[in-house]
């Protein structure tokens, strides 16, 4: 059997929903592995489950891949556009005696299953239509007009022997062929289809033809597919196709120890994008969830590509830890370019209906970038950063309880004269001198004249201008406003 000479990986999502975090993780591993080896990464859309596949889901998957920056060299390749190829391979397998038509009805199959269960046996297919030397098969059932009734095509799995592979994640895995039955590789023709119409191939078959045709050398996928792999390996062998290497990654568990699912929080990449996470934080976090490079927790995408060689993959399930993801995101926010953050914040502000407007003569992007630079260190997500940026474009909501409490605590009668004095000094700074140094000097002079200590003046100024008592340095923050806004808000003392 030939082997692969170059690294080619793929991700093969089924478009029956958004891009799940588990799929995003195997996409990342497949992508990084291909990039590490200078190989190719293919995107294939496994849409043979026609009833559940939607274009909307395809669009979401493509958008999430793009957002994560997992660029593919080939694809998207749609399985439903490859039916003729699958049919040719099915015909070839039937002709060579490695696949056969099975006319058992669902009711018959149920009866077999129930009978086997009652005897304490594994509910495997009873091989009724499996051709064997010297065996007489039942007569093909016909309809009223003499046409054969609908059938499925089954792969004639080897009856004995073991299927063994060296899994990249789990090590050696062996499954005996007696444990598995003859896999359906082609479904029945859909009801109401014209006589002679053929059914759509199943996942376990199409995946093999595709991995063969696309010369996939390494398959990373979730370990829910481990039970499918022996069938797939047997089909590869029947076709004389080179085997890829398989790596089955353990499931991701939620904090309740159960498989991460929608009921237990966000499981789609889209949700994290919407909740203000950065793609590089998602990649960093997903990478660590099942793979390690020493005890390093933070790394760039480039470092991951440099280090991801298919080793150090964890055998045991990883637990999804929202707090850790948030921490990783906060670290990535600190590192992120301010102009880029400004763009992301502008999008969010616009979504909230408070699109940023120019502050003084500066272009919107420039002032927003400065705002991001000052506030990003205290934010874990883009949404939190947007909350801060919003302070610059929207008056504080003076009706809320939290504002009223802060105001009562900090904007006391004793401090009001000092606020008025500061306002006069700020008024005197022309818009041209409206910078951090000028504002700092005005504050210093006010403190000197009133004998107040810095926090006693800074806290009420923060509450009045930003609506919150906890902000970055007050001079740096005020400098990002225009003077008119500051004076108007201070006048609410
Ligand atoms: N369509 C399958 C899934 O989404 C792909 C499995 C595989 O990678 O072979 O689970």
Tab-separated table of C-alpha atoms and ligand atoms in Angstrom:
chain	number	residue	atom	x	y	z
A	1	UNK	CA	0.000	0.000	0.000
A	2	UNK	CA	1.382	3.402	-0.924
A	3	UNK	CA	1.864	6.094	1.681
A	4	UNK	CA	1.525	9.853	1.576
A	5	UNK	CA	4.554	11.870	0.653
A	6	UNK	CA	3.330	15.295	1.769
A	7	UNK	CA	1.268	16.603	4.664
A	8	UNK	CA	-2.341	17.367	3.773
A	9	UNK	CA	-4.962	17.848	6.456
A	10	UNK	CA	-8.594	18.802	6.394
A	11	UNK	CA	-11.510	19.897	8.500
A	12	UNK	CA	-14.827	18.448	7.476
A	13	UNK	CA	-17.697	20.103	9.327
A	14	UNK	CA	-21.300	19.075	8.748
A	15	UNK	CA	-23.368	22.218	8.083
A	16	UNK	CA	-26.087	21.419	10.582
A	17	UNK	CA	-25.384	24.376	12.877
A	18	UNK	CA	-22.697	26.874	13.819
A	19	UNK	CA	-18.992	25.958	14.080
A	20	UNK	CA	-18.803	24.098	17.402
A	21	UNK	CA	-15.850	24.804	19.702
A	22	UNK	CA	-14.765	21.159	19.441
A	23	UNK	CA	-14.693	21.374	15.648
A	24	UNK	CA	-12.868	24.706	15.846
A	25	UNK	CA	-10.215	23.018	17.983
A	26	UNK	CA	-9.667	20.147	15.538
A	27	UNK	CA	-9.694	22.693	12.693
A	28	UNK	CA	-6.949	24.579	14.504
A	29	UNK	CA	-4.882	21.417	15.072
A	30	UNK	CA	-5.289	20.355	11.437
A	31	UNK	CA	-4.415	23.851	10.209
A	32	UNK	CA	-1.415	24.298	12.518
A	33	UNK	CA	-0.103	20.835	11.670
A	34	UNK	CA	-0.303	21.568	7.935
A	35	UNK	CA	1.322	24.985	8.364
A	36	UNK	CA	4.040	23.510	10.614
A	37	UNK	CA	4.995	21.026	7.898
A	38	UNK	CA	4.543	23.380	4.964
A	39	UNK	CA	1.618	21.207	3.847
A	40	UNK	CA	-1.911	21.966	2.685
A	41	UNK	CA	-5.138	22.406	4.625
A	42	UNK	CA	-8.476	21.586	2.994
A	43	UNK	CA	-12.001	22.639	3.985
A	44	UNK	CA	-14.692	20.137	3.124
A	45	UNK	CA	-18.368	20.577	3.809
A	46	UNK	CA	-19.991	17.257	4.695
A	47	UNK	CA	-23.528	17.992	3.645
A	48	UNK	CA	-24.843	14.527	2.864
A	49	UNK	CA	-27.326	14.731	5.737
A	50	UNK	CA	-29.620	16.642	3.411
A	51	UNK	CA	-32.467	17.038	5.872
A	52	UNK	CA	-30.293	18.833	8.431
A	53	UNK	CA	-27.764	20.707	6.263
A	54	UNK	CA	-28.436	24.387	5.527
A	55	UNK	CA	-26.768	27.159	3.546
A	56	UNK	CA	-27.074	29.407	6.565
A	57	UNK	CA	-24.947	26.989	8.541
A	58	UNK	CA	-22.358	26.827	5.727
A	59	UNK	CA	-22.178	30.632	5.816
A	60	UNK	CA	-21.707	30.658	9.584
A	61	UNK	CA	-18.969	28.037	9.416
A	62	UNK	CA	-17.117	29.942	6.683
A	63	UNK	CA	-17.458	33.201	8.637
A	64	UNK	CA	-16.103	31.585	11.818
A	65	UNK	CA	-13.146	30.052	9.988
A	66	UNK	CA	-12.382	33.454	8.526
A	67	UNK	CA	-12.720	35.185	11.885
A	68	UNK	CA	-10.334	32.667	13.470
A	69	UNK	CA	-7.904	33.186	10.598
A	70	UNK	CA	-7.821	29.483	9.719
A	71	UNK	CA	-7.214	29.946	6.028
A	72	UNK	CA	-7.551	26.921	3.785
A	73	UNK	CA	-5.639	26.123	0.621
A	74	UNK	CA	-8.440	24.155	-1.035
A	75	UNK	CA	-12.203	24.253	-0.722
A	76	UNK	CA	-14.818	24.608	0.417
A	77	UNK	CA	-15.503	21.284	-1.293
A	78	UNK	CA	-19.122	20.165	-0.972
A	79	UNK	CA	-19.835	16.460	-0.757
A	80	UNK	CA	-23.209	16.872	-2.473
A	81	UNK	CA	-21.313	17.997	-5.571
A	82	UNK	CA	-19.366	14.745	-5.619
A	83	UNK	CA	-22.226	12.241	-5.803
A	84	UNK	CA	-21.181	10.930	-9.217
A	85	UNK	CA	-17.730	10.115	-7.879
A	86	UNK	CA	-19.148	8.260	-4.856
A	87	UNK	CA	-21.504	6.336	-7.134
A	88	UNK	CA	-18.622	5.239	-9.323
A	89	UNK	CA	-16.752	3.922	-6.271
A	90	UNK	CA	-19.869	2.165	-4.935
A	91	UNK	CA	-20.407	0.508	-8.307
A	92	UNK	CA	-16.790	-0.573	-8.351
A	93	UNK	CA	-17.073	-2.082	-4.845
A	94	UNK	CA	-20.250	-3.936	-5.818
A	95	UNK	CA	-18.623	-5.226	-9.009
A	96	UNK	CA	-15.622	-6.521	-7.069
A	97	UNK	CA	-17.836	-8.230	-4.479
A	98	UNK	CA	-16.795	-5.853	-1.655
A	99	UNK	CA	-20.219	-4.245	-1.299
A	100	UNK	CA	-23.739	-5.506	-1.849
A	101	UNK	CA	-27.357	-4.451	-1.967
A	102	UNK	CA	-29.417	-5.141	1.118
A	103	UNK	CA	-33.207	-5.196	0.786
A	104	UNK	CA	-34.011	-5.724	4.466
A	105	UNK	CA	-36.812	-3.382	5.480
A	106	UNK	CA	-36.504	-1.194	8.575
A	107	UNK	CA	-39.115	-3.409	10.278
A	108	UNK	CA	-37.063	-6.534	9.561
A	109	UNK	CA	-33.901	-4.898	10.835
A	110	UNK	CA	-35.684	-3.819	14.019
A	111	UNK	CA	-36.918	-7.354	14.580
A	112	UNK	CA	-33.371	-8.735	14.161
A	113	UNK	CA	-31.999	-6.161	16.581
A	114	UNK	CA	-34.648	-6.888	19.200
A	115	UNK	CA	-34.169	-10.647	18.914
A	116	UNK	CA	-30.397	-10.299	19.323
A	117	UNK	CA	-30.789	-7.995	22.284
A	118	UNK	CA	-33.189	-10.465	23.894
A	119	UNK	CA	-30.490	-13.146	23.559
A	120	UNK	CA	-27.949	-10.811	25.149
A	121	UNK	CA	-26.021	-10.396	21.874
A	122	UNK	CA	-24.734	-7.238	20.224
A	123	UNK	CA	-27.537	-5.978	17.930
A	124	UNK	CA	-25.545	-6.346	14.714
A	125	UNK	CA	-26.950	-6.875	11.211
A	126	UNK	CA	-27.826	-10.547	10.547
A	127	UNK	CA	-25.958	-10.652	7.214
A	128	UNK	CA	-29.125	-11.754	5.410
A	129	UNK	CA	-28.074	-10.171	2.105
A	130	UNK	CA	-24.330	-10.608	2.550
A	131	UNK	CA	-23.027	-12.749	-0.298
A	132	UNK	CA	-20.789	-15.661	0.700
A	133	UNK	CA	-19.405	-18.537	-1.296
A	134	UNK	CA	-21.991	-21.326	-1.436
A	135	UNK	CA	-24.734	-19.204	0.193
A	136	UNK	CA	-28.106	-18.735	-1.501
A	137	UNK	CA	-29.388	-15.182	-1.107
A	138	UNK	CA	-33.121	-14.412	-0.742
A	139	UNK	CA	-35.037	-13.410	-3.870
A	140	UNK	CA	-34.914	-9.683	-4.588
A	141	UNK	CA	-38.300	-8.295	-3.478
A	142	UNK	CA	-40.253	-6.629	-6.291
A	143	UNK	CA	-43.025	-4.039	-6.337
A	144	UNK	CA	-46.339	-4.411	-8.240
A	145	UNK	CA	-44.735	-3.397	-11.504
A	146	UNK	CA	-41.930	-5.892	-11.115
A	147	UNK	CA	-39.284	-3.349	-10.077
A	148	UNK	CA	-36.891	-4.099	-7.181
A	149	UNK	CA	-37.928	-2.512	-3.884
A	150	UNK	CA	-35.669	0.182	-2.342
A	151	UNK	CA	-32.349	-1.070	-0.994
A	152	UNK	CA	-29.288	0.174	0.803
A	153	UNK	CA	-25.726	-0.711	-0.152
A	154	UNK	CA	-23.583	-2.289	2.533
A	155	UNK	CA	-19.828	-2.619	2.693
A	156	UNK	CA	-18.752	-6.236	3.092
A	157	UNK	CA	-16.633	-5.832	6.193
A	158	UNK	CA	-13.991	-8.490	6.849
A	159	UNK	CA	-15.636	-11.125	9.050
A	160	UNK	CA	-12.640	-11.670	11.341
A	161	UNK	CA	-9.316	-10.237	12.284
A	162	UNK	CA	-8.390	-7.016	14.010
A	163	UNK	CA	-8.244	-3.449	12.808
A	164	UNK	CA	-5.309	-1.733	14.491
A	165	UNK	CA	-4.005	1.774	14.131
A	166	UNK	CA	-1.503	3.917	15.980
A	167	UNK	CA	-3.593	6.898	16.975
A	168	UNK	CA	-1.670	10.184	17.155
A	169	UNK	CA	-3.509	11.085	20.355
A	170	UNK	CA	-4.562	7.857	22.010
A	171	UNK	CA	-1.795	5.458	21.016
A	172	UNK	CA	-2.515	1.996	19.636
A	173	UNK	CA	-6.178	1.139	19.191
A	174	UNK	CA	-7.424	-2.296	18.177
A	175	UNK	CA	-10.979	-3.282	17.344
A	176	UNK	CA	-11.996	-6.776	16.281
A	177	UNK	CA	-14.034	-7.056	13.109
A	178	UNK	CA	-16.511	-9.298	14.936
A	179	UNK	CA	-17.524	-6.205	16.908
A	180	UNK	CA	-18.759	-4.354	13.842
A	181	UNK	CA	-21.222	-5.240	11.123
A	182	UNK	CA	-21.586	-4.466	7.446
A	183	UNK	CA	-21.779	-0.703	7.241
A	184	UNK	CA	-24.458	0.973	5.137
A	185	UNK	CA	-22.510	3.042	2.614
A	186	UNK	CA	-25.477	4.164	0.530
A	187	UNK	CA	-28.862	5.100	1.960
A	188	UNK	CA	-32.176	4.107	0.399
A	189	UNK	CA	-33.408	6.254	-2.454
A	190	UNK	CA	-35.616	8.973	-0.964
A	191	UNK	CA	-39.314	8.172	-0.795
A	192	UNK	CA	-41.195	9.175	-3.937
A	193	UNK	CA	-37.996	9.217	-6.019
A	194	UNK	CA	-38.348	7.802	-9.548
A	195	UNK	CA	-37.774	4.057	-9.964
A	196	UNK	CA	-34.088	3.259	-10.181
A	197	UNK	CA	-33.069	6.434	-8.310
A	198	UNK	CA	-30.126	5.940	-5.942
A	199	UNK	CA	-29.703	7.045	-2.368
A	200	UNK	CA	-27.111	9.393	-0.946
A	201	UNK	CA	-23.911	7.865	0.427
A	202	UNK	CA	-23.350	7.879	4.181
A	203	UNK	CA	-20.717	9.853	6.086
A	204	UNK	CA	-18.480	6.854	6.793
A	205	UNK	CA	-18.182	6.079	3.111
A	206	UNK	CA	-17.996	9.569	1.581
A	207	UNK	CA	-15.343	10.546	4.127
A	208	UNK	CA	-13.071	7.747	2.904
A	209	UNK	CA	-13.486	8.517	-0.799
A	210	UNK	CA	-12.813	12.182	-0.045
A	211	UNK	CA	-9.805	11.622	2.194
A	212	UNK	CA	-8.443	9.324	-0.508
A	213	UNK	CA	-9.128	11.686	-3.432
A	214	UNK	CA	-7.878	14.699	-1.495
A	215	UNK	CA	-4.753	12.760	-0.461
A	216	UNK	CA	-5.294	13.535	3.195
A	217	UNK	CA	-2.281	12.359	5.185
A	218	UNK	CA	-3.416	13.192	8.733
A	219	UNK	CA	-6.932	13.272	10.159
A	220	UNK	CA	-7.540	15.087	13.446
A	221	UNK	CA	-11.073	14.792	14.728
A	222	UNK	CA	-13.166	14.298	17.854
A	223	UNK	CA	-13.010	10.949	19.598
A	224	UNK	CA	-16.720	10.388	19.026
A	225	UNK	CA	-15.489	9.096	15.664
A	226	UNK	CA	-13.230	6.358	17.092
A	227	UNK	CA	-15.916	3.728	16.512
A	228	UNK	CA	-16.191	4.787	12.858
A	229	UNK	CA	-12.487	4.507	12.162
A	230	UNK	CA	-12.278	0.662	11.833
A	231	UNK	CA	-14.948	0.745	9.106
A	232	UNK	CA	-13.156	3.569	7.374
A	233	UNK	CA	-9.800	1.779	7.541
A	234	UNK	CA	-11.394	-1.372	6.085
A	235	UNK	CA	-12.860	0.654	3.220
A	236	UNK	CA	-9.507	2.357	2.540
A	237	UNK	CA	-7.972	-1.115	2.359
A	238	UNK	CA	-10.708	-2.454	0.093
A	239	UNK	CA	-10.061	0.449	-2.257
A	240	UNK	CA	-6.293	-0.006	-2.155
A	241	UNK	CA	-6.043	3.588	-0.931
A	242	UNK	CA	-3.214	4.857	1.305
A	243	UNK	CA	-4.269	5.221	4.925
A	244	UNK	CA	-4.074	8.591	6.616
A	245	UNK	CA	-2.837	8.755	10.183
A	246	UNK	CA	-5.628	9.381	12.659
A	247	UNK	CA	-5.611	11.495	15.805
A	248	UNK	CA	-8.775	11.438	17.913
A	249	UNK	CA	-9.005	14.328	20.354
A	250	UNK	CA	-10.911	13.781	23.593
A	251	UNK	CA	-14.198	15.578	24.126
A	252	UNK	CA	-14.372	18.971	25.760
A	253	UNK	CA	-16.249	18.841	29.048
A	254	UNK	CA	-18.351	21.561	30.604
A	255	UNK	CA	-17.828	22.570	34.246
A	256	UNK	CA	-20.368	19.919	35.265
A	257	UNK	CA	-18.167	17.166	33.837
A	258	UNK	CA	-20.626	16.521	30.999
A	259	UNK	CA	-19.876	16.977	27.308
A	260	UNK	CA	-19.895	20.688	26.499
A	261	UNK	CA	-23.313	21.400	25.060
A	262	UNK	CA	-25.565	24.280	24.188
A	263	UNK	CA	-27.607	23.836	27.340
A	264	UNK	CA	-24.509	24.540	29.392
A	265	UNK	CA	-23.373	27.785	27.787
A	266	UNK	CA	-22.008	29.107	24.543
A	267	UNK	CA	-20.540	26.387	22.331
A	268	UNK	CA	-20.300	28.217	19.022
A	269	UNK	CA	-17.376	30.243	17.777
A	270	UNK	CA	-19.882	32.903	16.671
A	271	UNK	CA	-21.084	33.427	20.240
A	272	UNK	CA	-17.564	34.243	21.414
A	273	UNK	CA	-17.050	36.669	18.550
A	274	UNK	CA	-20.297	38.374	19.507
A	275	UNK	CA	-19.304	38.432	23.170
A	276	UNK	CA	-16.172	40.439	22.464
A	277	UNK	CA	-13.421	37.840	22.402
A	278	UNK	CA	-10.386	38.213	20.157
A	279	UNK	CA	-9.702	35.437	17.639
A	280	UNK	CA	-6.101	35.024	18.782
A	281	UNK	CA	-7.342	34.478	22.348
A	282	UNK	CA	-9.748	31.793	21.141
A	283	UNK	CA	-6.936	30.109	19.192
A	284	UNK	CA	-4.574	30.303	22.167
A	285	UNK	CA	-7.192	28.905	24.544
A	286	UNK	CA	-8.430	26.191	22.160
A	287	UNK	CA	-4.852	25.136	21.436
A	288	UNK	CA	-4.096	24.619	25.141
A	289	UNK	CA	-7.289	22.639	25.557
A	290	UNK	CA	-5.757	19.315	24.618
A	291	UNK	CA	-2.211	20.243	23.692
A	292	UNK	CA	0.745	21.717	25.528
A	293	UNK	CA	4.153	23.199	24.972
A	294	UNK	CA	5.850	22.850	28.353
A	295	UNK	CA	3.829	24.913	30.782
A	296	UNK	CA	3.442	27.881	28.475
A	297	UNK	CA	-0.061	29.341	28.663
A	298	UNK	CA	0.236	32.273	26.286
A	299	UNK	CA	1.603	32.086	22.780
A	300	UNK	CA	1.134	33.716	19.444
A	301	UNK	CA	-0.351	31.975	16.448
A	302	UNK	CA	3.136	31.935	14.883
A	303	UNK	CA	4.559	30.180	17.941
A	304	UNK	CA	1.804	27.629	17.836
A	305	UNK	CA	2.572	26.857	14.199
A	306	UNK	CA	6.264	26.565	15.049
A	307	UNK	CA	5.584	24.143	17.911
A	308	UNK	CA	2.604	22.108	16.764
A	309	UNK	CA	4.092	18.908	15.373
A	310	UNK	CA	1.316	16.507	16.393
A	311	UNK	CA	2.970	15.492	19.674
A	312	UNK	CA	2.034	16.514	23.229
A	313	UNK	CA	-1.660	15.997	22.542
A	314	UNK	CA	-3.566	15.108	25.675
A	315	UNK	CA	-5.300	11.738	26.014
A	316	UNK	CA	-7.736	12.878	28.677
A	317	UNK	CA	-10.769	15.130	28.231
A	318	UNK	CA	-10.216	18.825	28.743
A	319	UNK	CA	-12.517	20.951	30.834
A	320	UNK	CA	-13.861	24.167	29.363
A	321	UNK	CA	-12.893	26.945	31.740
A	322	UNK	CA	-14.632	30.251	30.940
A	323	UNK	CA	-12.580	32.121	33.562
A	324	UNK	CA	-9.309	31.025	31.985
A	325	UNK	CA	-10.505	31.940	28.508
A	326	UNK	CA	-11.430	35.361	29.852
A	327	UNK	CA	-7.960	35.721	31.352
A	328	UNK	CA	-6.314	34.748	28.046
A	329	UNK	CA	-8.536	37.254	26.277
A	330	UNK	CA	-7.559	40.000	28.720
A	331	UNK	CA	-3.872	39.274	28.032
A	332	UNK	CA	-4.474	39.420	24.279
A	333	UNK	CA	-6.360	42.718	24.688
A	334	UNK	CA	-3.297	44.235	26.370
A	335	UNK	CA	-1.097	43.122	23.470
A	336	UNK	CA	-3.508	44.157	20.734
A	337	UNK	CA	-2.850	47.092	18.463
A	338	UNK	CA	-4.906	50.133	19.514
A	339	UNK	CA	-6.078	51.010	16.018
A	340	UNK	CA	-7.373	47.455	15.588
A	341	UNK	CA	-9.177	47.584	18.926
A	342	UNK	CA	-10.638	50.954	17.902
A	343	UNK	CA	-12.119	49.366	14.785
A	344	UNK	CA	-13.703	46.555	16.816
A	345	UNK	CA	-15.055	48.978	19.410
A	346	UNK	CA	-16.452	51.274	16.688
A	347	UNK	CA	-18.376	48.297	15.280
A	348	UNK	CA	-19.858	47.529	18.690
A	349	UNK	CA	-20.729	51.164	19.362
A	350	UNK	CA	-22.495	51.375	16.016
A	351	UNK	CA	-24.403	48.186	16.845
A	352	UNK	CA	-25.533	49.798	20.076
A	353	UNK	CA	-26.756	52.836	18.194
A	354	UNK	CA	-24.098	55.172	19.573
A	355	UNK	CA	-21.677	55.426	16.668
A	356	UNK	CA	-18.545	57.362	17.686
A	357	UNK	CA	-18.382	61.026	16.647
A	358	UNK	CA	-15.280	63.231	16.335
A	359	UNK	CA	-13.851	64.579	19.579
A	360	UNK	CA	-12.292	68.029	18.992
A	361	UNK	CA	-10.580	68.117	15.592
A	362	UNK	CA	-9.321	64.540	15.751
A	363	UNK	CA	-10.515	61.855	13.351
A	364	UNK	CA	-12.840	59.405	15.092
A	365	UNK	CA	-10.375	56.509	14.661
A	366	UNK	CA	-7.541	58.435	16.301
A	367	UNK	CA	-9.448	59.399	19.431
A	368	UNK	CA	-10.957	55.927	19.716
A	369	UNK	CA	-7.486	54.387	19.459
A	370	UNK	CA	-6.302	56.660	22.295
A	371	UNK	CA	-9.317	55.679	24.368
A	372	UNK	CA	-8.516	51.993	23.763
A	373	UNK	CA	-4.885	52.542	24.744
A	374	UNK	CA	-5.921	54.066	28.065
A	375	UNK	CA	-8.670	51.594	28.974
A	376	UNK	CA	-7.679	48.232	27.458
A	377	UNK	CA	-5.615	47.148	30.476
A	378	UNK	CA	-8.693	47.077	32.658
A	379	UNK	CA	-10.909	45.201	30.175
A	380	UNK	CA	-11.342	41.491	29.620
A	381	UNK	CA	-13.420	41.754	26.449
A	382	UNK	CA	-14.168	44.103	23.595
A	383	UNK	CA	-17.644	44.577	25.083
A	384	UNK	CA	-16.161	45.915	28.324
A	385	UNK	CA	-13.885	48.181	26.333
A	386	UNK	CA	-16.922	49.357	24.402
A	387	UNK	CA	-18.678	50.212	27.681
A	388	UNK	CA	-15.763	52.486	28.529
A	389	UNK	CA	-15.564	54.031	25.069
A	390	UNK	CA	-19.265	54.707	25.236
A	391	UNK	CA	-18.630	57.029	28.185
A	392	UNK	CA	-17.034	59.454	25.725
A	393	UNK	CA	-20.010	59.599	23.386
A	394	UNK	CA	-22.993	59.287	25.711
A	395	UNK	CA	-23.949	61.255	28.813
A	396	UNK	CA	-23.740	59.201	32.005
A	397	UNK	CA	-27.125	57.807	32.991
A	398	UNK	CA	-27.742	59.883	36.105
A	399	UNK	CA	-30.908	58.042	37.003
A	400	UNK	CA	-29.328	54.711	37.947
A	401	UNK	CA	-28.946	53.599	41.554
A	402	UNK	CA	-25.222	52.982	41.101
A	403	UNK	CA	-24.687	56.539	39.836
A	404	UNK	CA	-26.756	57.989	42.668
A	405	UNK	CA	-24.825	55.991	45.261
A	406	UNK	CA	-21.417	57.015	43.889
A	407	UNK	CA	-22.548	60.587	43.612
A	408	UNK	CA	-23.825	60.681	47.197
A	409	UNK	CA	-20.533	59.236	48.396
A	410	UNK	CA	-18.111	61.386	46.434
A	411	UNK	CA	-19.797	64.599	45.241
A	412	UNK	CA	-20.238	66.030	48.749
A	413	UNK	CA	-21.135	69.647	49.596
A	414	UNK	CA	-17.637	70.026	51.020
A	415	UNK	CA	-16.008	69.308	47.687
A	416	UNK	CA	-18.373	71.216	45.400
A	417	UNK	CA	-16.487	74.557	45.665
A	418	UNK	CA	-13.294	72.783	44.617
A	419	UNK	CA	-15.063	71.289	41.610
A	420	UNK	CA	-16.286	74.759	40.635
A	421	UNK	CA	-12.750	76.121	41.004
A	422	UNK	CA	-11.348	73.314	38.845
A	423	UNK	CA	-14.020	74.030	36.234
A	424	UNK	CA	-12.914	77.683	36.062
A	425	UNK	CA	-9.307	76.634	35.555
A	426	UNK	CA	-10.244	74.082	32.900
A	427	UNK	CA	-12.365	76.706	31.166
A	428	UNK	CA	-9.264	78.846	30.944
A	429	UNK	CA	-7.366	76.158	29.072
A	430	UNK	CA	-8.141	76.852	25.476
A	431	UNK	CA	-8.932	73.878	23.342
A	432	UNK	CA	-5.363	74.069	22.082
A	433	UNK	CA	-3.818	73.664	25.512
A	434	UNK	CA	-6.344	70.931	26.343
A	435	UNK	CA	-3.892	68.173	27.035
A	436	UNK	CA	-2.847	65.940	29.900
A	437	UNK	CA	-0.125	68.298	31.159
A	438	UNK	CA	-2.439	71.351	31.138
A	439	UNK	CA	-5.195	69.436	32.908
A	440	UNK	CA	-2.737	68.037	35.477
A	441	UNK	CA	-1.548	71.577	36.200
A	442	UNK	CA	-5.151	72.805	36.675
A	443	UNK	CA	-5.845	69.958	39.105
A	444	UNK	CA	-2.626	70.603	41.015
A	445	UNK	CA	-3.432	74.302	41.354
A	446	UNK	CA	-6.957	73.503	42.572
A	447	UNK	CA	-5.564	71.123	45.213
A	448	UNK	CA	-3.056	73.748	46.350
A	449	UNK	CA	-5.699	76.458	46.645
A	450	UNK	CA	-8.264	74.306	48.450
A	451	UNK	CA	-5.913	72.194	50.553
A	452	UNK	CA	-7.704	69.016	49.395
A	453	UNK	CA	-5.931	65.717	48.840
A	454	UNK	CA	-5.939	64.282	45.277
A	455	UNK	CA	-8.488	61.443	45.797
A	456	UNK	CA	-11.041	63.804	47.344
A	457	UNK	CA	-11.106	65.803	44.127
A	458	UNK	CA	-10.396	63.066	41.606
A	459	UNK	CA	-13.215	60.751	42.725
A	460	UNK	CA	-16.081	63.225	42.284
A	461	UNK	CA	-14.619	64.391	38.954
A	462	UNK	CA	-14.611	60.763	37.760
A	463	UNK	CA	-18.188	60.210	38.894
A	464	UNK	CA	-19.422	63.397	37.232
A	465	UNK	CA	-17.545	62.983	33.956
A	466	UNK	CA	-17.407	59.196	33.474
A	467	UNK	CA	-20.300	58.109	35.686
A	468	UNK	CA	-17.960	55.853	37.708
A	469	UNK	CA	-15.539	56.400	40.584
A	470	UNK	CA	-12.994	53.878	39.250
A	471	UNK	CA	-11.246	55.053	36.093
A	472	UNK	CA	-7.674	55.375	34.858
A	473	UNK	CA	-5.694	58.516	35.854
A	474	UNK	CA	-8.093	61.426	35.801
A	475	UNK	CA	-5.837	63.845	33.856
A	476	UNK	CA	-5.175	61.240	31.160
A	477	UNK	CA	-8.879	60.483	30.904
A	478	UNK	CA	-10.075	64.103	30.772
A	479	UNK	CA	-7.519	64.835	28.046
A	480	UNK	CA	-9.337	62.383	25.781
A	481	UNK	CA	-12.590	64.359	26.047
A	482	UNK	CA	-13.241	67.746	24.531
A	483	UNK	CA	-13.309	70.545	27.099
A	484	UNK	CA	-16.974	71.411	26.503
A	485	UNK	CA	-18.137	67.919	27.413
A	486	UNK	CA	-16.033	67.888	30.587
A	487	UNK	CA	-17.312	71.312	31.684
A	488	UNK	CA	-20.903	70.374	30.923
A	489	UNK	CA	-20.648	67.189	32.965
A	490	UNK	CA	-18.872	68.938	35.858
A	491	UNK	CA	-21.713	71.462	35.945
A	492	UNK	CA	-23.943	68.627	37.221
A	493	UNK	CA	-22.128	68.793	40.570
B	1	LIG	N1	-18.548	15.640	9.362
B	1	LIG	C1	-17.893	15.011	10.464
B	1	LIG	C2	-18.163	15.804	11.723
B	1	LIG	O1	-18.535	16.956	11.622
B	1	LIG	C3	-16.413	14.965	10.191
B	1	LIG	C4	-15.704	13.927	10.916
B	1	LIG	C5	-14.317	13.714	10.344
B	1	LIG	O2	-13.503	14.626	10.498
B	1	LIG	O3	-14.084	12.691	9.749
B	1	LIG	O4	-18.074	15.268	12.788
